[in-house]
PDB file of C-alpha atoms in Angstrom:
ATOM      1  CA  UNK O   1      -8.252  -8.100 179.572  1.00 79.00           C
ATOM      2  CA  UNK O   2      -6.782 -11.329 181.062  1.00 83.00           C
ATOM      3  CA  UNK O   3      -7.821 -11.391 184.388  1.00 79.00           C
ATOM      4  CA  UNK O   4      -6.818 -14.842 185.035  1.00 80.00           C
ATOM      5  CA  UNK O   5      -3.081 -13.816 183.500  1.00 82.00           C
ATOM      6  CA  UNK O   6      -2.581 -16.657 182.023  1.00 81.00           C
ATOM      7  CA  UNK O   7      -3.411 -16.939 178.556  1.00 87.00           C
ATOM      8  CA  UNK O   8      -0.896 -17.445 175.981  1.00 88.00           C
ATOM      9  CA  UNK O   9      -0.336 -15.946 172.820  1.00 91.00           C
ATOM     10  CA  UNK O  10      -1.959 -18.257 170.405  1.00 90.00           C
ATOM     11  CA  UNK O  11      -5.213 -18.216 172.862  1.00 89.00           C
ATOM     12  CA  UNK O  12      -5.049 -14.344 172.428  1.00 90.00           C
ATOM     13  CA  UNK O  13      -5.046 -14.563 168.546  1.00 88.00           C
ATOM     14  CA  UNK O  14      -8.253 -15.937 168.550  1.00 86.00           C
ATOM     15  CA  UNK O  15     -10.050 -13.311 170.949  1.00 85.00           C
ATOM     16  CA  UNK O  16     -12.228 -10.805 169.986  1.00 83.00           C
ATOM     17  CA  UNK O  17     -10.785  -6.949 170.862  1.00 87.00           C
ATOM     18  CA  UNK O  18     -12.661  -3.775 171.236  1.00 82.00           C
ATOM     19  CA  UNK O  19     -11.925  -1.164 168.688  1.00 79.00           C
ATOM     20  CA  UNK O  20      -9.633   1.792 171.018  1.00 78.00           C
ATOM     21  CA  UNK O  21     -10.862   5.730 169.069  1.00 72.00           C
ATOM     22  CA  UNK O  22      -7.398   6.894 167.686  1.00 73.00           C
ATOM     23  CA  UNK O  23      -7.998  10.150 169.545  1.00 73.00           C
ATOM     24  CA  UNK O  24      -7.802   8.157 172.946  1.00 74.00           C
ATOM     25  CA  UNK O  25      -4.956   6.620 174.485  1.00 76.00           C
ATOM     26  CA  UNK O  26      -5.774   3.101 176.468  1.00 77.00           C
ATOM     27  CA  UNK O  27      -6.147   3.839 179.933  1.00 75.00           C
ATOM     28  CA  UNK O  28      -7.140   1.177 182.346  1.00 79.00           C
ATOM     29  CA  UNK O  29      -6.098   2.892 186.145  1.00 78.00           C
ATOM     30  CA  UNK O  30      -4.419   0.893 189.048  1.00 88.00           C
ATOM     31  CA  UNK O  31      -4.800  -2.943 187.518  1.00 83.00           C
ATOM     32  CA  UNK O  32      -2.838  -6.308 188.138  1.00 85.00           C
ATOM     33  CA  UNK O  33      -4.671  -7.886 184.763  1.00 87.00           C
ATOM     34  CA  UNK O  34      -2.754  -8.760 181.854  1.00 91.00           C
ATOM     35  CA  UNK O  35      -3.920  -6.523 179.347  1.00 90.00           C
ATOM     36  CA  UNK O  36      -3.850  -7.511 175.393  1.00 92.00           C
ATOM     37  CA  UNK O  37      -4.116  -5.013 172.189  1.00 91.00           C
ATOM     38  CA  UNK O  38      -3.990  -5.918 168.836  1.00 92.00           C
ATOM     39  CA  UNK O  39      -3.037  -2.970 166.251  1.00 90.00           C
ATOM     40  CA  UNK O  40      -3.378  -2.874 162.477  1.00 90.00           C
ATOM     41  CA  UNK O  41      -0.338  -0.841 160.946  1.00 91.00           C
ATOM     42  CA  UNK O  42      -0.508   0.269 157.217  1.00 93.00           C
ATOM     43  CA  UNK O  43       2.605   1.790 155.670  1.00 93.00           C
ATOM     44  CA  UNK O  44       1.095   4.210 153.148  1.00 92.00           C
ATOM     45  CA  UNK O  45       5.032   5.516 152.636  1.00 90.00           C
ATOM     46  CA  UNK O  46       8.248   5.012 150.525  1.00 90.00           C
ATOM     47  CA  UNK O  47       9.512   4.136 154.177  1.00 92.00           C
ATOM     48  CA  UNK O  48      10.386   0.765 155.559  1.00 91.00           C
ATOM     49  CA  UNK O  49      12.198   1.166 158.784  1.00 91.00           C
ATOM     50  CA  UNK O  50       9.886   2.060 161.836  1.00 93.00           C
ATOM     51  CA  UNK O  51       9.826   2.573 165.553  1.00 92.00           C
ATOM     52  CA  UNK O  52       7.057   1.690 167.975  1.00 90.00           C
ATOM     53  CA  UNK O  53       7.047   3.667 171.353  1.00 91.00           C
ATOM     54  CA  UNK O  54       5.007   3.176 174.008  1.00 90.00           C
ATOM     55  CA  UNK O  55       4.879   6.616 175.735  1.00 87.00           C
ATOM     56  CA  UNK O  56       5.067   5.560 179.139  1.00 85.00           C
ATOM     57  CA  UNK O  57       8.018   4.333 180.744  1.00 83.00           C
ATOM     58  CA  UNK O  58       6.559   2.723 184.188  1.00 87.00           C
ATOM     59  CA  UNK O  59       4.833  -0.395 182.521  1.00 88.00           C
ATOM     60  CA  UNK O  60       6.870  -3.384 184.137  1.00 90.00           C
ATOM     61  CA  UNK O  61       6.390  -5.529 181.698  1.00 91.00           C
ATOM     62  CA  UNK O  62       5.580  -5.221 177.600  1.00 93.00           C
ATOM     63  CA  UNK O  63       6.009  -7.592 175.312  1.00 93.00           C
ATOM     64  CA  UNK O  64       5.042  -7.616 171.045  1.00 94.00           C
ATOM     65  CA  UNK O  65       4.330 -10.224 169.089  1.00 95.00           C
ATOM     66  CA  UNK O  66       4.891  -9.672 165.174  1.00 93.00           C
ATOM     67  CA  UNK O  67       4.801 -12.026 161.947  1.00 91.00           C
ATOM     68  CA  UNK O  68       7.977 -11.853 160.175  1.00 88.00           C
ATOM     69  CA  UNK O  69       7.723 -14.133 156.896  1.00 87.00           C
ATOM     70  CA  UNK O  70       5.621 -16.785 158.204  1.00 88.00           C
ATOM     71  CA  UNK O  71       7.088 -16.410 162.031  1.00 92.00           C
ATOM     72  CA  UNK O  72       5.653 -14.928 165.429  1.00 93.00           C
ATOM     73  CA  UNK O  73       8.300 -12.950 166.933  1.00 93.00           C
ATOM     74  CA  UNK O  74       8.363 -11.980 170.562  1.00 94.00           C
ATOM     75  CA  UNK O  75      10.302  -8.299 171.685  1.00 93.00           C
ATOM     76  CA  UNK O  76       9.655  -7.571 175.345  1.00 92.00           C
ATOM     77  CA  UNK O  77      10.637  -4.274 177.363  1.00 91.00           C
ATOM     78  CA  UNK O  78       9.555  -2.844 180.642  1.00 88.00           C
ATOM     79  CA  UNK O  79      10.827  -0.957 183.916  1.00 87.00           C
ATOM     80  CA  UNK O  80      11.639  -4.193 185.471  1.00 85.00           C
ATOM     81  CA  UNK O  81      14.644  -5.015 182.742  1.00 85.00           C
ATOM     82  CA  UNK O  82      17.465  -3.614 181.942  1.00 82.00           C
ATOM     83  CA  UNK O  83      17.676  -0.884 179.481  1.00 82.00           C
ATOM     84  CA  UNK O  84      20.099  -2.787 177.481  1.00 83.00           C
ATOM     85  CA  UNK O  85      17.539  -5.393 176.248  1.00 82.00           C
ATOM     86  CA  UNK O  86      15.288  -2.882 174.119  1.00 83.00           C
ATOM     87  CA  UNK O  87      15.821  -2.554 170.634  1.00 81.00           C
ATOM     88  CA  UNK O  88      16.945   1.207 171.367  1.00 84.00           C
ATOM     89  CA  UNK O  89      18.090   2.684 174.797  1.00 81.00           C
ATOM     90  CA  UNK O  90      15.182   5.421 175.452  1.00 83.00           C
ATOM     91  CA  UNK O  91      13.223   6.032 178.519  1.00 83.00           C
ATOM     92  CA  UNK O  92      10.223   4.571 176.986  1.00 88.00           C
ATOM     93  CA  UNK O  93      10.048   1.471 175.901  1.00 90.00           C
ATOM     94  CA  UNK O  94      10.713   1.604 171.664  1.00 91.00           C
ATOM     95  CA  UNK O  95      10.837  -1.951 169.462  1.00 92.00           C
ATOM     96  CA  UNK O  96      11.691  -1.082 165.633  1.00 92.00           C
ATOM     97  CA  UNK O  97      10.214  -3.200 162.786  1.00 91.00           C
ATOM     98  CA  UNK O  98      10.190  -3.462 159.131  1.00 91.00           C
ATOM     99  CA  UNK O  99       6.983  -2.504 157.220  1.00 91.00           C
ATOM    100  CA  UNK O 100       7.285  -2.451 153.213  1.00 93.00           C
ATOM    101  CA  UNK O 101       5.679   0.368 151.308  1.00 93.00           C
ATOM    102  CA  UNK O 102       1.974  -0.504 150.646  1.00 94.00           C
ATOM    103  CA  UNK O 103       1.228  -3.393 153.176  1.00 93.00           C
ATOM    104  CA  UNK O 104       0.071  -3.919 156.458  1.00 92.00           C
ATOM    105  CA  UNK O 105       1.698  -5.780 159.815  1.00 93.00           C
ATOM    106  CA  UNK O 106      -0.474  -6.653 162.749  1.00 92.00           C
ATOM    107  CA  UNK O 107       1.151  -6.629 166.066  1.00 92.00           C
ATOM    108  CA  UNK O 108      -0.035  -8.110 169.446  1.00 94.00           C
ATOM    109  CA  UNK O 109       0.565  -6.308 172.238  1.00 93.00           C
ATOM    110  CA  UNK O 110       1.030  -7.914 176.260  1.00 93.00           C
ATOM    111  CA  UNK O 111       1.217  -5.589 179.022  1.00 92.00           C
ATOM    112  CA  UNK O 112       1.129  -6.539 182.710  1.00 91.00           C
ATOM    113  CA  UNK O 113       2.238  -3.640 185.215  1.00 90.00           C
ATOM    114  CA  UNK O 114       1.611  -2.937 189.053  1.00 87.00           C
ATOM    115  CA  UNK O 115       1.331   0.656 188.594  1.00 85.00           C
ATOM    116  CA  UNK O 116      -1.423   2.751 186.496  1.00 86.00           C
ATOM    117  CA  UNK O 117      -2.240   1.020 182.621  1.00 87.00           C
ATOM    118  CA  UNK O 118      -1.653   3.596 180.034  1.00 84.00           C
ATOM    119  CA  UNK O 119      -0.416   2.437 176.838  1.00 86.00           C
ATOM    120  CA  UNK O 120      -0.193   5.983 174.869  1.00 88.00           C
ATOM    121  CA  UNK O 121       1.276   4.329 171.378  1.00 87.00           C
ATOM    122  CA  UNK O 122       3.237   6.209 168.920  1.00 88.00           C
ATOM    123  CA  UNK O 123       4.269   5.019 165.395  1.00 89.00           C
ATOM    124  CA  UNK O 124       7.636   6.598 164.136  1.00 89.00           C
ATOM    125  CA  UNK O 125       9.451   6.417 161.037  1.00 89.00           C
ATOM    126  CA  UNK O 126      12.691   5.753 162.456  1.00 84.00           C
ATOM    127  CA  UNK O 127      14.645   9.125 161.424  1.00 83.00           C
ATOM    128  CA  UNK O 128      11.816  11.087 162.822  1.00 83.00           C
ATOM    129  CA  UNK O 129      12.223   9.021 165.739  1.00 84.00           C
ATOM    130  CA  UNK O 130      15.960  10.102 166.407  1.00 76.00           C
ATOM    131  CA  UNK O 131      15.104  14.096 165.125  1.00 79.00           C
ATOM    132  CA  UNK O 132      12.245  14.414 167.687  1.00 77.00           C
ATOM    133  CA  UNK O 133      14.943  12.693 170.383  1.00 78.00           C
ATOM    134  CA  UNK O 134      17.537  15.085 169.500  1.00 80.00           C
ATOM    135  CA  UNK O 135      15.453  17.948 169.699  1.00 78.00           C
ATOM    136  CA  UNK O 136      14.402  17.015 173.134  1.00 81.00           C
ATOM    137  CA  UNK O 137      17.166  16.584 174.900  1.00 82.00           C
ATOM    138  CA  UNK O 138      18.269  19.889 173.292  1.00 85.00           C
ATOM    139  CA  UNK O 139      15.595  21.541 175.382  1.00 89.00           C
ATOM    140  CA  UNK O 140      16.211  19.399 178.173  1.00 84.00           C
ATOM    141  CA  UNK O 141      20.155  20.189 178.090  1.00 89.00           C
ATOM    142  CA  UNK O 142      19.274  24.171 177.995  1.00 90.00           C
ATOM    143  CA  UNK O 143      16.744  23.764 180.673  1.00 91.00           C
ATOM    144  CA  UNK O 144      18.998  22.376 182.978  1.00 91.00           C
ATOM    145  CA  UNK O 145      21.997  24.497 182.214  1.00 91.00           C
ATOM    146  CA  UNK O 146      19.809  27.709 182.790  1.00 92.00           C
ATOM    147  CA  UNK O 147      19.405  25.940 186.549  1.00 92.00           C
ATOM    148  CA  UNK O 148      22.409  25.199 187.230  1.00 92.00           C
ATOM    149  CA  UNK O 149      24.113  28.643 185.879  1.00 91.00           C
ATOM    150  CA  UNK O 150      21.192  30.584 188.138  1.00 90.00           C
ATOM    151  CA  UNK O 151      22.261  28.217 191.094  1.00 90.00           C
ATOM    152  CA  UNK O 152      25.947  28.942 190.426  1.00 90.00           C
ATOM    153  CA  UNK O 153      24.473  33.106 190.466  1.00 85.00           C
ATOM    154  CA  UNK O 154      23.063  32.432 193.942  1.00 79.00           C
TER     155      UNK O 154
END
């Protein structure tokens, strides 16, 4: 936690973080602190192309930090931009990323939000990503079509 919110990224790299259980999902309540994770990702799959969601769409403002060949790069997303920004239009924020078969990428994550601090993170290859979308806004669709054709009944 950066309750001064100010540090920058190469100050965070050099911090010490608490291990989060798997089982748990960070939750921090009603907080103004910038609040940092760092997350080990192995790739034990043929698959290279991969999705990370953060299943919550009212953070205002989160931003990843990734090493690419050598180079930090910076993805942000959050309630207070515009969808169009994010690396895929969802209602959560989603930033894809390349992870070879066998290795391991470490990602920094930034999150600074008025509301409550949840950060419930899920790790997609990217086609399961767009099956489990489809698949819910299937339901969705015949959810709200059996609404509408009972309020068209009344």
């Amino acid at each position: 936690v950066d309750t001064t919110n100010t540090l920058a990224f190469e100050q965070v790299q050099e911090q010490h973080f608490e291990a989060v259980p798997l089982s748990e999902s960070p939750n921090f309540g009603f907080n103004r602190n910038v609040h940092w994770f760092k997350l080990s990702i192995y790739n034990p799959s043929a698959k290279e192309d991969f999705l990370f969601e953060v299943a919550y769409s009212v953070i205002d403002s989160i931003d990843v930090y990734y090493n690419v060949q050598g180079t930090w790069l910076k993805k942000t997303a959050g309630d207070m931009l515009p969808i169009s920004v994010r690396d895929i239009a969802h209602r959560h924020p989603t930033f894809e990323f390349s992870l070879p078969p066998e290795k391991t990428l470490t990602l920094y994550l930034r999150v600074h939000t008025i509301s409550s601090v949840q950060v419930p993170i899920i790790i997609w290859h990217r086609d399961d990503f767009f099956d489990s979308s489809f698949h819910m806004q299937m339901l969705n669709g015949l959810f709200f079509g059996a609404v509408l054709i009972m309020m068209m009944y009344q």
